[in-house]
Coordinates of C-alpha atoms in Angstrom, one line a residue:
X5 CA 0.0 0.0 0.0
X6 CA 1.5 3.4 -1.1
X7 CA 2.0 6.1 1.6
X8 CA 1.1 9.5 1.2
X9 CA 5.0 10.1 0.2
X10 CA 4.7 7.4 -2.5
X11 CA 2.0 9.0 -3.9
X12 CA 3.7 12.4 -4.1
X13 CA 6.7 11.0 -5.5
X14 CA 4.5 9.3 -8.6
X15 CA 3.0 12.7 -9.0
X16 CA 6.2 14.7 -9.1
X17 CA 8.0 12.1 -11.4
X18 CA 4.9 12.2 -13.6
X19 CA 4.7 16.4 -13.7
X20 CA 1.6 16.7 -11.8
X21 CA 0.6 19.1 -9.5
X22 CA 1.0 18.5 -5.9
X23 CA -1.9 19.1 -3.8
X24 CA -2.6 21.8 -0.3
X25 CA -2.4 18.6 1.6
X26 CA 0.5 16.8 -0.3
X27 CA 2.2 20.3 0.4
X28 CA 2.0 20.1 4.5
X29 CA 2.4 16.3 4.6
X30 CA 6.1 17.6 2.9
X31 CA 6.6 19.8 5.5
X32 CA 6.1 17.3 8.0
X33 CA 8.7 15.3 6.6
X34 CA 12.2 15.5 7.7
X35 CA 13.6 13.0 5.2
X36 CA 15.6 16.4 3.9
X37 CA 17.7 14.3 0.9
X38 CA 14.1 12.8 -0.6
X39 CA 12.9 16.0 -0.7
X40 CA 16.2 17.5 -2.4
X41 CA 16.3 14.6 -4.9
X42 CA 12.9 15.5 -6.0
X43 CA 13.5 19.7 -5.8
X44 CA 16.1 18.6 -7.9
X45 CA 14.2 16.4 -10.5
X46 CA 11.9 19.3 -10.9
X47 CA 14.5 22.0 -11.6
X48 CA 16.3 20.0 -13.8
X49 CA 13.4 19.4 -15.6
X50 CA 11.7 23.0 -15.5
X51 CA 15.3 24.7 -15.9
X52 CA 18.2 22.3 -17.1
X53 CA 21.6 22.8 -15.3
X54 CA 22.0 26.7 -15.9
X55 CA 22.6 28.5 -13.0
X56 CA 21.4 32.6 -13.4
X57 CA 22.8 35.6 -12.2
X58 CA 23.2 39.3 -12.7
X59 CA 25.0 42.5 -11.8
X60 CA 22.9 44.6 -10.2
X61 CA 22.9 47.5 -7.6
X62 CA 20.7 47.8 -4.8
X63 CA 19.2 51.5 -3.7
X64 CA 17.5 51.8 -1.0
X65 CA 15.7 55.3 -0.5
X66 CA 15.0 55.5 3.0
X67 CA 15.1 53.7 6.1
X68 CA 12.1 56.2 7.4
X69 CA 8.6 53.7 7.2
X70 CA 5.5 54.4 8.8
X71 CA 5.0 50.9 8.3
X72 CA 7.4 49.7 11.9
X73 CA 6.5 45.5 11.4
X74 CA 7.8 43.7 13.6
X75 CA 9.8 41.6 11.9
X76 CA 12.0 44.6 10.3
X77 CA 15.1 46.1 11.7
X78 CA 15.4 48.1 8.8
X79 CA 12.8 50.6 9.1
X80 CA 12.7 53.5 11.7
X81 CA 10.9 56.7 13.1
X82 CA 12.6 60.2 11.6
X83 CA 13.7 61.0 14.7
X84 CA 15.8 57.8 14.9
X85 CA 19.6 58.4 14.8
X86 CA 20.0 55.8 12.4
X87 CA 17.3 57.1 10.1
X88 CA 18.3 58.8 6.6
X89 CA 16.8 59.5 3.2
X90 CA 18.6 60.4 -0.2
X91 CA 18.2 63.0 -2.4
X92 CA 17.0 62.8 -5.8
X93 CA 21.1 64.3 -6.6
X94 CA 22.1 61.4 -3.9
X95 CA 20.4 58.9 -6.1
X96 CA 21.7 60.1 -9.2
X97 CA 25.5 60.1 -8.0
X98 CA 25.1 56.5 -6.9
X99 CA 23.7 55.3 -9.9
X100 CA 25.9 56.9 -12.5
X101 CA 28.9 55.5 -10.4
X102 CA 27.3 51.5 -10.4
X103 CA 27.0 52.5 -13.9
X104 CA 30.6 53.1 -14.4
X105 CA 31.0 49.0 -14.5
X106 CA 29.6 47.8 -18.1
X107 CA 28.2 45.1 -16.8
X108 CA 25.9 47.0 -14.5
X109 CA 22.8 45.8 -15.7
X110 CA 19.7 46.4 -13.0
X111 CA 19.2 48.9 -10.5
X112 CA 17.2 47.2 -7.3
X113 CA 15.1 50.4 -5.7
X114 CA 12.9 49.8 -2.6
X115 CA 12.6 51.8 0.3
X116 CA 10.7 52.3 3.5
X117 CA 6.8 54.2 3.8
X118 CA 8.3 57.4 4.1
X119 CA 5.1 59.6 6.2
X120 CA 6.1 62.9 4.1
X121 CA 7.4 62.3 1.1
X122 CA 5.2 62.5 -2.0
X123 CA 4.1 60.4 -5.2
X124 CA 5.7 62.5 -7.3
X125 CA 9.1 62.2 -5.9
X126 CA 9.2 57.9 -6.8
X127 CA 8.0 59.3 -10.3
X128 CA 10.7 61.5 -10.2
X129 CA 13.2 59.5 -9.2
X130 CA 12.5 56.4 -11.9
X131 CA 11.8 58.9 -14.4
X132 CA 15.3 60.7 -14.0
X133 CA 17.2 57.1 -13.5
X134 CA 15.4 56.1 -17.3
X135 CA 16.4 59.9 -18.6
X136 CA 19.8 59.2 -17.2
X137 CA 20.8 55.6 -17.5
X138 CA 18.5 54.2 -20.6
X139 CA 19.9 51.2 -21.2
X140 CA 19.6 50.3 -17.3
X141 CA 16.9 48.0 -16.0
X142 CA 14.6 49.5 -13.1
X143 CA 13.4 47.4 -10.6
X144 CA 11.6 48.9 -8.0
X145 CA 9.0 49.3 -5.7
X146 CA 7.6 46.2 -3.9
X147 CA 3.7 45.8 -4.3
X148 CA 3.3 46.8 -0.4
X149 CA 5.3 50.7 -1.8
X150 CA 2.6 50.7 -4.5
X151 CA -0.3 50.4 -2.3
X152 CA 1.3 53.2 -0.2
X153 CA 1.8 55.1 -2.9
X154 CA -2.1 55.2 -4.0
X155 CA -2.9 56.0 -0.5
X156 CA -0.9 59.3 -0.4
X157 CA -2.0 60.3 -3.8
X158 CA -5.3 59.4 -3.9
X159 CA -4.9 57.3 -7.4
X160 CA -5.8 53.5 -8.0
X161 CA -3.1 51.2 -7.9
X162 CA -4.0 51.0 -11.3
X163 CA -2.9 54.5 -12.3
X164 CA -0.2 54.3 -10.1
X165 CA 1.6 52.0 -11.9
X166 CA 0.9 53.1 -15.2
X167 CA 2.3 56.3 -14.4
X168 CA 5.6 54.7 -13.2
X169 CA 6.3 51.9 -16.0
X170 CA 5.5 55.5 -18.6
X171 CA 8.2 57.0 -16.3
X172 CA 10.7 54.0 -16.7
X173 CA 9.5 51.3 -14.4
X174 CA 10.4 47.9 -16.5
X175 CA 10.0 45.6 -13.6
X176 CA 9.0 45.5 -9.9
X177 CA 11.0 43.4 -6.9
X178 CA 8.9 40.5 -4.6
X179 CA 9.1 42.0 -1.4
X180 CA 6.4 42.9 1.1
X181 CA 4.6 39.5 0.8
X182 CA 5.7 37.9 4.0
X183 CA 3.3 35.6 4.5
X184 CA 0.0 36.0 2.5
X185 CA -1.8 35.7 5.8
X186 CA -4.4 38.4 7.4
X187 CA -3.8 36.6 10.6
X188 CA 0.4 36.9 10.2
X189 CA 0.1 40.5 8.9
X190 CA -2.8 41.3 11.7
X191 CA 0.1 40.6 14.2
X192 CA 3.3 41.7 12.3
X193 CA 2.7 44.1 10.4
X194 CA -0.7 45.8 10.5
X195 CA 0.2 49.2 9.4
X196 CA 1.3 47.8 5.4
X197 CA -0.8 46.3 2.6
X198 CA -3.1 42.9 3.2
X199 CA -2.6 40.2 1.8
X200 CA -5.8 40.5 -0.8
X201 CA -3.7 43.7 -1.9
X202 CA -0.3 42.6 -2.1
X203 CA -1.8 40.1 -4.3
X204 CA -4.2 42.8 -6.5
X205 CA -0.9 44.9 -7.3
X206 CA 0.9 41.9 -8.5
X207 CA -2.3 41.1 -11.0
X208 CA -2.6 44.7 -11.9
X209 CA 0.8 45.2 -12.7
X210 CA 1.1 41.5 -15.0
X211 CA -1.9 43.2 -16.6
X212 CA -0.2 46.4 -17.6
X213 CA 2.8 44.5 -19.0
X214 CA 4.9 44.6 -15.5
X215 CA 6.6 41.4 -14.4
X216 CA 7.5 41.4 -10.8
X217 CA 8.8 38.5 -8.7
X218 CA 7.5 36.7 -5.2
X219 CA 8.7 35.9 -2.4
X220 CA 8.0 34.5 0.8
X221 CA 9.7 35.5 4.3
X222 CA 9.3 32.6 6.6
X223 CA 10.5 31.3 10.3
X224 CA 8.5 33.6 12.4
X225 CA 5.1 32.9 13.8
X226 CA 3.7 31.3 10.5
X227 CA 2.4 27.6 10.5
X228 CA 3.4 24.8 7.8
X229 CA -0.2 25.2 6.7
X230 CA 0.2 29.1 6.2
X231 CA 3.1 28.3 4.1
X232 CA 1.9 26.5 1.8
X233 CA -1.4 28.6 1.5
X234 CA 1.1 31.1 0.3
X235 CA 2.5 29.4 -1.5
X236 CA -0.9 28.3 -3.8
X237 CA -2.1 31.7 -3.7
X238 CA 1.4 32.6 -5.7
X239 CA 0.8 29.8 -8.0
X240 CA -2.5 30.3 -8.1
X241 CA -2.0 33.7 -9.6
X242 CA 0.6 32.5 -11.6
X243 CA -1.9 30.3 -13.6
X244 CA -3.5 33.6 -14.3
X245 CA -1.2 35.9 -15.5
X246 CA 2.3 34.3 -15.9
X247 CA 3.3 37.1 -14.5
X248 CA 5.6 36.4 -11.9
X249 CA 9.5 35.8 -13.2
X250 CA 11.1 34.0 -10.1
X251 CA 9.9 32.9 -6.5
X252 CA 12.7 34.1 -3.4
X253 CA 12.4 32.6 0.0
X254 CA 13.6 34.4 2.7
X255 CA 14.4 32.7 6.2
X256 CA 14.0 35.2 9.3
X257 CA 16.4 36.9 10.7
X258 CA 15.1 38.0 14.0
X259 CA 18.5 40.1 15.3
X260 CA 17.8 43.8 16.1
X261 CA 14.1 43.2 15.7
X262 CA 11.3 42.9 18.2
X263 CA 10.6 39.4 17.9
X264 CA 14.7 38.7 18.8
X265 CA 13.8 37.4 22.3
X266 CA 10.9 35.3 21.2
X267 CA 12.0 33.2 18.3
X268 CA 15.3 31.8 17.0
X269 CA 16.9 31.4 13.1
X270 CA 16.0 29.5 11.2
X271 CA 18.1 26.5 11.1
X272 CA 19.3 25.2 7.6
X273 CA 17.5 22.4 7.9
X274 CA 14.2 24.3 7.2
X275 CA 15.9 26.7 4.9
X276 CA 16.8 23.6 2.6
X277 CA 13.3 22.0 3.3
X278 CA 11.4 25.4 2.1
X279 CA 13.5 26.0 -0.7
X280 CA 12.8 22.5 -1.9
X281 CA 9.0 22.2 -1.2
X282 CA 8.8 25.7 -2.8
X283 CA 10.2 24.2 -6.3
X284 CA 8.0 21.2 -5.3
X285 CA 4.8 23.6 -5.2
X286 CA 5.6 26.3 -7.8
X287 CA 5.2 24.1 -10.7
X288 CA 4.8 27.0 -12.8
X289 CA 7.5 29.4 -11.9
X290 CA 10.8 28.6 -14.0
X291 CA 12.8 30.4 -11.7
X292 CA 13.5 29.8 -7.9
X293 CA 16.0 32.1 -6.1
X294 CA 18.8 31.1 -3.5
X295 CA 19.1 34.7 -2.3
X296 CA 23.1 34.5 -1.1
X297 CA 22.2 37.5 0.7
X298 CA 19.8 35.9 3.5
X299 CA 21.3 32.8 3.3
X300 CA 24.9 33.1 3.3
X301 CA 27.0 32.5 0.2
X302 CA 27.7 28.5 1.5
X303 CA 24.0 27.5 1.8
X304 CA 23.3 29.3 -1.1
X305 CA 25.3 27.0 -2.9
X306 CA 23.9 24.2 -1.1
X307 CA 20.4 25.2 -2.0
X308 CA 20.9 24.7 -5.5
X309 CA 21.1 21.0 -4.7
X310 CA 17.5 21.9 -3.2
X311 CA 15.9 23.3 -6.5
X312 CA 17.1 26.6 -6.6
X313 CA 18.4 27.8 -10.3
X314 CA 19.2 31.8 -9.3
X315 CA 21.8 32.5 -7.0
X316 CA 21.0 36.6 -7.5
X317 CA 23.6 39.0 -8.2
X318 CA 26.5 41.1 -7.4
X319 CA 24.0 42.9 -5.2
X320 CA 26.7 46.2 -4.1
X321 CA 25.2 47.4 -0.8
X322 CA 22.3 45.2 0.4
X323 CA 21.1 47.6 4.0
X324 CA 17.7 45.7 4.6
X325 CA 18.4 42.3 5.7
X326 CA 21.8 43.2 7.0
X327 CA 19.8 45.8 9.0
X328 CA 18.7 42.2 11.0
X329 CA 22.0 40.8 11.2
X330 CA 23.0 39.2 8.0
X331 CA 26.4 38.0 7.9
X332 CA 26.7 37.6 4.4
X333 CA 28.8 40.3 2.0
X334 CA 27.1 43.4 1.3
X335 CA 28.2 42.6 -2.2
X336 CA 29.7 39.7 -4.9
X337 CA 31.6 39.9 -7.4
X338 CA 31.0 38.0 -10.3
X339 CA 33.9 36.1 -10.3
X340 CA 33.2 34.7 -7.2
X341 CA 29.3 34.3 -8.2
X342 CA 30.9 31.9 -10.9
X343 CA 33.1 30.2 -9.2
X344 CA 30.4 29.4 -6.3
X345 CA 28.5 28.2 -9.2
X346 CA 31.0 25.9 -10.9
X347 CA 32.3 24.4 -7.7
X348 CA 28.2 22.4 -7.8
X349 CA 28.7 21.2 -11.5
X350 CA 26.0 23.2 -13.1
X351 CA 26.8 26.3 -15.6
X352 CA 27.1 29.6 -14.8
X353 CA 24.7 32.1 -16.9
X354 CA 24.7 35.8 -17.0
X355 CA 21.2 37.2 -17.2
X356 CA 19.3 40.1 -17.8
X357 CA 16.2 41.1 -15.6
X358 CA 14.4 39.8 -17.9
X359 CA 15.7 36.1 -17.8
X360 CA 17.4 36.8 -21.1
X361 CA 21.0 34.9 -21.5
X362 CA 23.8 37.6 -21.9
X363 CA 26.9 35.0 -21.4
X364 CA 27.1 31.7 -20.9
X365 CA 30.1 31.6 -18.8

């Protein structure tokens, strides 16, 4: 008689799509090299043995959010000594100096709620980047900044984003989604988009011709079950608008937050268990991401044993999650990006944003 395990291994070997329960009964297994061997069936089938990355920038704004989750040690009240915000000039000089490596080929730009700061200064800002720096990709804004931004101007998220892809907008980051849970983000973070939002800027931006990405923070006070309801709420929308380019998990890091007393890291046990089941679950997403940043440079590498097929980029100045304690680089190079990719037996491929091949190293 097959066991519920069985039966998920004839689906997966077979292409079909695992089920809500099939998903928890995974995460209640801790027989972590089954589950890598079938991550890994899956991505080699989905992906083949490329390995993506890119060189891109990070920018981030302002540390000033209205927002205050729990769960963030980046954000903070203006009158915090750590608080700062930049400059549309500031901006400028930054960029034009990541610019001055060639292969510079995607400027990340998120940023807290910032309680004064206007619409028109994000317009600004992208539209001044594109005026600048044509030829460089602009990623920015998660879907929690876009809901933000139609509060203070009074537009629909609709018009919101329109007005930002005319300005220059060609792509939007996955952050903000935590966990797609009203009971999480009831307790976390209350003051930022729901869940039925984050998820209604993703669809209206796929509609207007936007791609973003997803992700999924996990290894707080979520349950195995509210995991994976995340998770089919991603694929789910997925199925709808093929929207979505790549899937990033990112484990807690609870250091310098409020939660640091109450809950522990994640271990890389679970970190390797979620990456997997995420490849598992995401049957439609081509692209899963072993962010080097959250989870070091070494587990990275490991993960993509796990089903990952992105290891990110270059990155130059990640402040958010370091903000919590990352001890990870605040940027690669991408000689050591290929390396960390050879050393697993898979091939190293420059991308654009877009998923486009520029070198296959």
């Amino acid at each position: 008689m097959n066991t519920v395990f069985d039966e998920i291994e004839i689906k997966v070997k077979s292409g079909i799509r695992l089920s809500r329960e099939e998903g928890i009964a995974l995460f209640q297994s801790n027989d972590l090299s089954w589950l890598g061997y079938l991550a890994n069936l899956t991505r080699q089938r989905v992906s083949g043995e490329y390995v993506y990355f890119n060189v891109n920038r990070h920018i981030n704004l302002t540390n000033i959010c209205t927002a205050r989750c729990d769960f963030c040690a980046f954000g903070c009240d203006a009158d915090s000594a750590q608080s700062y915000t930049m400059s549309k000039d500031h901006v400028m000089a930054i960029a034009k100096q990541a610019a001055k490596d060639e292969d510079l080929r995607e400027l990340h730009i998120v940023s807290g709620l910032h309680p004064d700061w206007p619409f028109e200064y994000y317009v600004d800002v992208i539209r001044m980047l594109k005026q600048e720096l044509p030829h460089i990709h602009l990623k920015a804004f998660t879907a929690v900044e876009i809901t933000y931004f139609a509060k203070i101007s009074g537009k629909s998220i609709r018009d919101v984003l329109h007005e930002l892809h005319c300005a220059g907008l060609n792509s939007m980051p996955g952050g903000g989604a935590e966990i797609l849970s009203d009971r999480v983000r009831k307790e976390l973070c209350p003051n930022k988009a729901t869940a039925e939002e984050w998820l209604e800027v993703a669809r209206t931006a796929h509609n207007l011709g936007i791609r973003s990405n997803a992700s999924m923070l996990y290894g707080h006070i979520e349950t195995y079950e509210e995991r994976i309801d995340h998770l089919l709420a991603l694929r789910d929308l997925q199925d709808d608008t093929a929207g979505f380019q790549t899937f990033i998990c990112f484990p807690f890091h609870p250091t310098n937050t409020v939660l640091s007393e109450k809950i522990n890291q994640t271990s890389v046990w679970d970190e390797l268990k979620t990456m997997a089941i995420s490849r598992l679950m995401l049957d439609n997403f081509k692209n899963i991401k072993a962010y080097w940043v959250m989870l070091t440079l070494p587990i990275a590498q490991l993960a993509l044993g796990f089903g990952a097929n992105d290891i990110d980029g270059t990155v130059s100045e990640e402040k958010i999650m370091h903000a919590a304690g990352a001890k990870s680089a605040t940027s690669l190079t991408k000689e050591v990006i290929i390396d960390t990719i050879r050393q697993t037996g898979r091939i190293p491929v420059e991308r654009d944003s877009m998923y486009n091949v520029v070198k296959i190293l």
